[in-house]
PDB file of C-alpha atoms in Angstrom:
ATOM      1  CA  UNK A 303      71.708 -90.937 -25.884  1.00 46.00           C
ATOM      2  CA  UNK A 304      70.836 -93.628 -23.427  1.00 47.00           C
ATOM      3  CA  UNK A 305      72.391 -97.133 -24.334  1.00 49.00           C
ATOM      4  CA  UNK A 306      71.375-100.354 -23.180  1.00 46.00           C
ATOM      5  CA  UNK A 307      73.470-102.034 -20.621  1.00 48.00           C
ATOM      6  CA  UNK A 308      75.310-105.051 -22.260  1.00 45.00           C
ATOM      7  CA  UNK A 309      74.951-107.248 -19.379  1.00 44.00           C
ATOM      8  CA  UNK A 310      71.070-107.882 -19.881  1.00 40.00           C
ATOM      9  CA  UNK A 311      70.436-108.449 -23.555  1.00 45.00           C
ATOM     10  CA  UNK A 312      68.407-106.162 -25.798  1.00 42.00           C
ATOM     11  CA  UNK A 313      66.703-103.302 -24.610  1.00 38.00           C
ATOM     12  CA  UNK A 314      62.919-103.598 -24.198  1.00 37.00           C
ATOM     13  CA  UNK A 315      63.143-107.275 -23.516  1.00 39.00           C
ATOM     14  CA  UNK A 316      60.241-108.354 -21.107  1.00 37.00           C
ATOM     15  CA  UNK A 317      59.626-111.131 -18.961  1.00 40.00           C
ATOM     16  CA  UNK A 318      56.653-113.142 -17.603  1.00 38.00           C
ATOM     17  CA  UNK A 319      56.153-113.179 -13.991  1.00 41.00           C
ATOM     18  CA  UNK A 320      54.192-116.391 -13.609  1.00 40.00           C
ATOM     19  CA  UNK A 321      53.401-118.025 -10.379  1.00 45.00           C
ATOM     20  CA  UNK A 322      54.876-114.977  -8.354  1.00 48.00           C
ATOM     21  CA  UNK A 323      55.599-115.869  -4.680  1.00 51.00           C
ATOM     22  CA  UNK A 324      53.543-114.185  -1.924  1.00 50.00           C
ATOM     23  CA  UNK A 325      55.109-111.654   0.335  1.00 51.00           C
ATOM     24  CA  UNK A 326      56.222-113.512   3.253  1.00 54.00           C
ATOM     25  CA  UNK A 327      55.898-112.561   6.991  1.00 47.00           C
ATOM     26  CA  UNK A 328      58.883-110.858   8.964  1.00 47.00           C
ATOM     27  CA  UNK A 329      61.522-113.354   9.426  1.00 48.00           C
ATOM     28  CA  UNK A 330      60.868-115.586   6.473  1.00 53.00           C
ATOM     29  CA  UNK A 331      62.967-116.164   3.385  1.00 58.00           C
ATOM     30  CA  UNK A 332      62.362-113.082   1.250  1.00 49.00           C
ATOM     31  CA  UNK A 333      61.477-110.892   4.060  1.00 49.00           C
ATOM     32  CA  UNK A 334      62.258-107.330   3.113  1.00 37.00           C
ATOM     33  CA  UNK A 335      63.764-106.897   6.541  1.00 39.00           C
ATOM     34  CA  UNK A 336      66.534-108.978   5.536  1.00 41.00           C
ATOM     35  CA  UNK A 337      67.638-106.436   2.758  1.00 35.00           C
ATOM     36  CA  UNK A 338      66.824-103.176   4.605  1.00 34.00           C
ATOM     37  CA  UNK A 339      63.648-101.272   4.801  1.00 30.00           C
ATOM     38  CA  UNK A 340      61.520-100.374   1.865  1.00 30.00           C
ATOM     39  CA  UNK A 341      60.588 -96.798   2.242  1.00 33.00           C
ATOM     40  CA  UNK A 342      57.533 -94.759   1.530  1.00 32.00           C
ATOM     41  CA  UNK A 343      58.085 -95.185  -2.013  1.00 31.00           C
ATOM     42  CA  UNK A 344      58.851 -98.898  -1.744  1.00 34.00           C
ATOM     43  CA  UNK A 345      57.501-100.059  -5.273  1.00 31.00           C
ATOM     44  CA  UNK A 346      59.471 -97.211  -6.946  1.00 34.00           C
ATOM     45  CA  UNK A 347      62.576 -98.223  -5.128  1.00 36.00           C
ATOM     46  CA  UNK A 348      62.310-101.774  -6.008  1.00 33.00           C
ATOM     47  CA  UNK A 349      61.866-100.865  -9.797  1.00 34.00           C
ATOM     48  CA  UNK A 350      65.008 -98.675  -9.477  1.00 31.00           C
ATOM     49  CA  UNK A 351      66.875-101.626  -8.109  1.00 35.00           C
ATOM     50  CA  UNK A 352      65.724-104.249 -10.702  1.00 38.00           C
ATOM     51  CA  UNK A 353      67.974-105.059 -13.659  1.00 38.00           C
ATOM     52  CA  UNK A 354      67.435-102.781 -16.403  1.00 39.00           C
ATOM     53  CA  UNK A 355      66.015-104.606 -19.653  1.00 45.00           C
ATOM     54  CA  UNK A 356      65.788-108.080 -18.097  1.00 43.00           C
ATOM     55  CA  UNK A 357      65.996-111.017 -20.290  1.00 44.00           C
ATOM     56  CA  UNK A 358      62.749-112.573 -21.451  1.00 47.00           C
ATOM     57  CA  UNK A 359      62.387-116.114 -20.253  1.00 45.00           C
ATOM     58  CA  UNK A 360      61.400-118.830 -22.571  1.00 48.00           C
ATOM     59  CA  UNK A 361      58.292-121.114 -21.865  1.00 47.00           C
ATOM     60  CA  UNK A 362      58.901-123.686 -18.931  1.00 53.00           C
ATOM     61  CA  UNK A 363      59.705-126.972 -20.582  1.00 57.00           C
ATOM     62  CA  UNK A 364      58.060-130.136 -19.314  1.00 60.00           C
ATOM     63  CA  UNK A 365      61.287-132.037 -19.016  1.00 84.00           C
ATOM     64  CA  UNK A 366      62.120-130.753 -15.563  1.00 95.00           C
ATOM     65  CA  UNK A 367      58.592-131.465 -13.938  1.00 96.00           C
ATOM     66  CA  UNK A 368      59.580-134.609 -12.232  1.00 96.00           C
ATOM     67  CA  UNK A 369      62.676-132.939 -10.859  1.00 97.00           C
ATOM     68  CA  UNK A 370      60.587-129.999  -9.654  1.00 97.00           C
ATOM     69  CA  UNK A 371      57.974-132.501  -8.085  1.00 97.00           C
ATOM     70  CA  UNK A 372      60.883-133.957  -6.091  1.00 98.00           C
ATOM     71  CA  UNK A 373      62.025-130.475  -4.977  1.00 98.00           C
ATOM     72  CA  UNK A 374      58.325-129.705  -3.936  1.00 98.00           C
ATOM     73  CA  UNK A 375      58.466-132.683  -1.830  1.00 98.00           C
ATOM     74  CA  UNK A 376      61.610-131.279  -0.024  1.00 98.00           C
ATOM     75  CA  UNK A 377      59.874-128.111   0.385  1.00 98.00           C
ATOM     76  CA  UNK A 378      56.774-129.785   1.815  1.00 97.00           C
ATOM     77  CA  UNK A 379      59.021-131.539   4.577  1.00 97.00           C
ATOM     78  CA  UNK A 380      60.797-128.156   5.180  1.00 97.00           C
ATOM     79  CA  UNK A 381      57.370-126.624   6.006  1.00 96.00           C
ATOM     80  CA  UNK A 382      56.528-129.595   8.438  1.00 95.00           C
ATOM     81  CA  UNK A 383      59.771-128.592  10.210  1.00 95.00           C
ATOM     82  CA  UNK A 384      58.653-124.848  10.472  1.00 95.00           C
ATOM     83  CA  UNK A 385      60.803-123.888   7.759  1.00 97.00           C
ATOM     84  CA  UNK A 386      59.908-121.644   4.660  1.00 96.00           C
ATOM     85  CA  UNK A 387      58.979-124.262   2.124  1.00 97.00           C
ATOM     86  CA  UNK A 388      61.598-124.197  -0.443  1.00 98.00           C
ATOM     87  CA  UNK A 389      63.278-127.410  -1.867  1.00 98.00           C
ATOM     88  CA  UNK A 390      66.022-127.960  -4.124  1.00 98.00           C
ATOM     89  CA  UNK A 391      67.440-130.865  -6.350  1.00 98.00           C
ATOM     90  CA  UNK A 392      70.580-131.157  -8.196  1.00 98.00           C
ATOM     91  CA  UNK A 393      70.754-133.522 -11.224  1.00 97.00           C
ATOM     92  CA  UNK A 394      73.724-134.839 -12.799  1.00 96.00           C
ATOM     93  CA  UNK A 395      74.514-134.358 -16.633  1.00 95.00           C
ATOM     94  CA  UNK A 396      72.363-137.612 -17.373  1.00 94.00           C
ATOM     95  CA  UNK A 397      69.316-136.109 -15.389  1.00 94.00           C
ATOM     96  CA  UNK A 398      69.809-138.447 -12.320  1.00 95.00           C
ATOM     97  CA  UNK A 399      69.255-136.939  -8.920  1.00 97.00           C
ATOM     98  CA  UNK A 400      72.719-136.229  -7.110  1.00 97.00           C
ATOM     99  CA  UNK A 401      71.326-134.344  -4.163  1.00 98.00           C
ATOM    100  CA  UNK A 402      68.061-133.007  -2.745  1.00 98.00           C
ATOM    101  CA  UNK A 403      67.445-130.716   0.290  1.00 98.00           C
ATOM    102  CA  UNK A 404      64.911-128.360   1.772  1.00 98.00           C
ATOM    103  CA  UNK A 405      65.370-125.293   3.806  1.00 98.00           C
ATOM    104  CA  UNK A 406      67.025-125.739   7.298  1.00 97.00           C
ATOM    105  CA  UNK A 407      67.940-122.246   8.505  1.00 96.00           C
ATOM    106  CA  UNK A 408      65.525-122.441  11.393  1.00 96.00           C
ATOM    107  CA  UNK A 409      66.579-125.789  12.670  1.00 95.00           C
ATOM    108  CA  UNK A 410      70.264-125.335  12.093  1.00 96.00           C
ATOM    109  CA  UNK A 411      70.537-121.746  12.852  1.00 96.00           C
ATOM    110  CA  UNK A 412      72.838-121.336   9.869  1.00 97.00           C
ATOM    111  CA  UNK A 413      72.106-118.174   7.844  1.00 96.00           C
ATOM    112  CA  UNK A 414      73.251-120.012   4.702  1.00 97.00           C
ATOM    113  CA  UNK A 415      70.995-122.938   5.223  1.00 97.00           C
ATOM    114  CA  UNK A 416      68.751-122.322   2.107  1.00 98.00           C
ATOM    115  CA  UNK A 417      67.792-125.426   0.015  1.00 98.00           C
ATOM    116  CA  UNK A 418      69.919-124.463  -2.923  1.00 98.00           C
ATOM    117  CA  UNK A 419      73.185-124.149  -0.690  1.00 98.00           C
ATOM    118  CA  UNK A 420      72.625-127.423   0.955  1.00 98.00           C
ATOM    119  CA  UNK A 421      71.571-129.377  -2.180  1.00 98.00           C
ATOM    120  CA  UNK A 422      74.797-127.789  -3.922  1.00 98.00           C
ATOM    121  CA  UNK A 423      76.981-128.862  -0.903  1.00 98.00           C
ATOM    122  CA  UNK A 424      75.712-132.557  -1.005  1.00 98.00           C
ATOM    123  CA  UNK A 425      76.048-132.802  -4.753  1.00 98.00           C
ATOM    124  CA  UNK A 426      79.631-131.652  -4.628  1.00 98.00           C
ATOM    125  CA  UNK A 427      80.382-134.202  -1.850  1.00 98.00           C
ATOM    126  CA  UNK A 428      78.525-137.079  -3.928  1.00 97.00           C
ATOM    127  CA  UNK A 429      80.795-136.029  -6.945  1.00 96.00           C
ATOM    128  CA  UNK A 430      83.908-135.603  -4.892  1.00 97.00           C
ATOM    129  CA  UNK A 431      84.482-132.156  -6.319  1.00 98.00           C
ATOM    130  CA  UNK A 432      83.125-128.670  -5.913  1.00 97.00           C
ATOM    131  CA  UNK A 433      82.717-128.286  -9.704  1.00 97.00           C
ATOM    132  CA  UNK A 434      79.361-129.339 -10.947  1.00 98.00           C
ATOM    133  CA  UNK A 435      79.973-129.036 -14.630  1.00 96.00           C
ATOM    134  CA  UNK A 436      76.964-130.149 -16.583  1.00 96.00           C
ATOM    135  CA  UNK A 437      74.650-130.335 -13.673  1.00 97.00           C
ATOM    136  CA  UNK A 438      71.384-128.844 -13.136  1.00 97.00           C
ATOM    137  CA  UNK A 439      70.096-126.993 -10.034  1.00 98.00           C
ATOM    138  CA  UNK A 440      66.154-127.220  -9.797  1.00 98.00           C
ATOM    139  CA  UNK A 441      64.582-125.236  -6.881  1.00 98.00           C
ATOM    140  CA  UNK A 442      60.953-124.138  -6.238  1.00 98.00           C
ATOM    141  CA  UNK A 443      61.599-120.450  -5.655  1.00 97.00           C
ATOM    142  CA  UNK A 444      63.736-118.166  -7.700  1.00 98.00           C
ATOM    143  CA  UNK A 445      67.201-118.067  -5.796  1.00 97.00           C
ATOM    144  CA  UNK A 446      68.215-115.183  -3.897  1.00 97.00           C
ATOM    145  CA  UNK A 447      71.566-113.388  -4.427  1.00 96.00           C
ATOM    146  CA  UNK A 448      73.451-115.904  -1.997  1.00 97.00           C
ATOM    147  CA  UNK A 449      72.085-118.847  -3.751  1.00 98.00           C
ATOM    148  CA  UNK A 450      72.525-117.330  -7.148  1.00 97.00           C
ATOM    149  CA  UNK A 451      76.262-116.664  -6.353  1.00 97.00           C
ATOM    150  CA  UNK A 452      76.565-120.315  -5.165  1.00 97.00           C
ATOM    151  CA  UNK A 453      75.093-121.527  -8.594  1.00 97.00           C
ATOM    152  CA  UNK A 454      77.648-119.512 -10.488  1.00 97.00           C
ATOM    153  CA  UNK A 455      80.519-120.661  -8.097  1.00 96.00           C
ATOM    154  CA  UNK A 456      79.571-124.396  -8.555  1.00 97.00           C
ATOM    155  CA  UNK A 457      79.467-123.943 -12.355  1.00 97.00           C
ATOM    156  CA  UNK A 458      76.188-125.821 -12.830  1.00 97.00           C
ATOM    157  CA  UNK A 459      75.127-125.784 -16.390  1.00 96.00           C
ATOM    158  CA  UNK A 460      71.516-124.465 -15.681  1.00 97.00           C
ATOM    159  CA  UNK A 461      69.328-123.226 -13.024  1.00 97.00           C
ATOM    160  CA  UNK A 462      65.506-124.193 -13.244  1.00 98.00           C
ATOM    161  CA  UNK A 463      62.946-122.527 -10.863  1.00 97.00           C
ATOM    162  CA  UNK A 464      59.326-122.607 -10.264  1.00 97.00           C
ATOM    163  CA  UNK A 465      57.872-119.259  -8.374  1.00 97.00           C
ATOM    164  CA  UNK A 466      59.146-115.901  -9.074  1.00 96.00           C
ATOM    165  CA  UNK A 467      60.512-114.044  -5.970  1.00 96.00           C
ATOM    166  CA  UNK A 468      59.937-110.401  -6.817  1.00 93.00           C
ATOM    167  CA  UNK A 469      61.182-109.067  -3.577  1.00 93.00           C
ATOM    168  CA  UNK A 470      64.521-110.899  -3.523  1.00 94.00           C
ATOM    169  CA  UNK A 471      64.999-112.972  -6.596  1.00 96.00           C
ATOM    170  CA  UNK A 472      68.469-112.985  -8.233  1.00 96.00           C
ATOM    171  CA  UNK A 473      67.604-114.638 -11.604  1.00 96.00           C
ATOM    172  CA  UNK A 474      65.839-111.692 -13.372  1.00 93.00           C
ATOM    173  CA  UNK A 475      63.437-110.152 -10.748  1.00 93.00           C
ATOM    174  CA  UNK A 476      65.368-107.843  -8.520  1.00 93.00           C
ATOM    175  CA  UNK A 477      68.877-108.749  -9.765  1.00 94.00           C
ATOM    176  CA  UNK A 478      70.149-110.932 -12.588  1.00 95.00           C
ATOM    177  CA  UNK A 479      73.237-112.576 -10.871  1.00 95.00           C
ATOM    178  CA  UNK A 480      72.935-115.701 -12.949  1.00 95.00           C
ATOM    179  CA  UNK A 481      73.276-113.868 -16.407  1.00 92.00           C
ATOM    180  CA  UNK A 482      75.387-110.882 -15.629  1.00 91.00           C
ATOM    181  CA  UNK A 483      77.904-110.995 -18.615  1.00 89.00           C
ATOM    182  CA  UNK A 484      80.765-109.584 -16.266  1.00 91.00           C
ATOM    183  CA  UNK A 485      80.855-112.940 -14.571  1.00 90.00           C
ATOM    184  CA  UNK A 486      83.117-115.834 -15.755  1.00 88.00           C
ATOM    185  CA  UNK A 487      80.281-118.382 -15.658  1.00 95.00           C
ATOM    186  CA  UNK A 488      76.677-117.787 -16.637  1.00 94.00           C
ATOM    187  CA  UNK A 489      74.470-120.809 -16.378  1.00 95.00           C
ATOM    188  CA  UNK A 490      71.204-121.145 -18.473  1.00 95.00           C
ATOM    189  CA  UNK A 491      68.052-120.089 -16.672  1.00 96.00           C
ATOM    190  CA  UNK A 492      64.617-121.747 -17.073  1.00 96.00           C
ATOM    191  CA  UNK A 493      61.741-120.372 -15.030  1.00 95.00           C
ATOM    192  CA  UNK A 494      58.129-121.165 -14.393  1.00 95.00           C
ATOM    193  CA  UNK A 495      58.306-124.913 -13.968  1.00 96.00           C
ATOM    194  CA  UNK A 496      55.320-125.855 -11.845  1.00 97.00           C
ATOM    195  CA  UNK A 497      55.420-122.268 -10.711  1.00 96.00           C
ATOM    196  CA  UNK A 498      51.648-122.333  -9.523  1.00 96.00           C
ATOM    197  CA  UNK A 499      52.319-125.367  -7.200  1.00 97.00           C
ATOM    198  CA  UNK A 500      55.414-123.672  -5.791  1.00 97.00           C
ATOM    199  CA  UNK A 501      53.604-120.545  -5.009  1.00 96.00           C
ATOM    200  CA  UNK A 502      50.631-122.219  -3.575  1.00 96.00           C
ATOM    201  CA  UNK A 503      52.901-124.060  -1.111  1.00 96.00           C
ATOM    202  CA  UNK A 504      54.416-120.661   0.028  1.00 96.00           C
ATOM    203  CA  UNK A 505      50.926-119.058   0.191  1.00 95.00           C
ATOM    204  CA  UNK A 506      49.569-121.793   2.395  1.00 95.00           C
ATOM    205  CA  UNK A 507      52.660-121.539   4.741  1.00 94.00           C
ATOM    206  CA  UNK A 508      52.531-118.067   5.392  1.00 92.00           C
ATOM    207  CA  UNK A 509      48.582-117.843   5.442  1.00 92.00           C
ATOM    208  CA  UNK A 510      48.764-120.455   8.514  1.00 89.00           C
ATOM    209  CA  UNK A 511      51.303-118.328  10.250  1.00 85.00           C
ATOM    210  CA  UNK A 512      49.428-115.173  10.266  1.00 81.00           C
TER     211      UNK A 512
END
């Protein structure tokens, strides 16, 4: 008898992929080449790799729209520098902005230069501790495995994101690092905040580069 994986909630739970980000060109964030070649049966392979029975996300609350607009502004600045337009903001427990950043991988040559990692580093420096208890990470695109892992390590209370990343998302799309019950810390996850705006920014960026 098949038994549901206890890491991912009740069997049959669904999810709503609102505002899914477009497939990027080679070299961009979310490029399949960064995670190996998708073969002839690419769609089936990705479905096999997805977390079984992912958790259904609640509707996006409007309370994070202001912070997401700040993250979108960071993403727009990143695009102007030739970076994939992803922006992130860290809010303190009272909702004040601790740090904000956009992707900087191309300019810095740093493979870890994603917006989330940079914002978490800056927030930790501002607080004087690596522990960001009670803080919220707001990002325009669903975090990858690296950034989801950084969110877990930083002990943020929640992660709020805009567009879904079906090819590399680690908050319920391809993996669900943030809610894996084997981990010692599992932040709350809220998806879909200004998802259309976030996805449109990515679409415009990659369309212009084709």
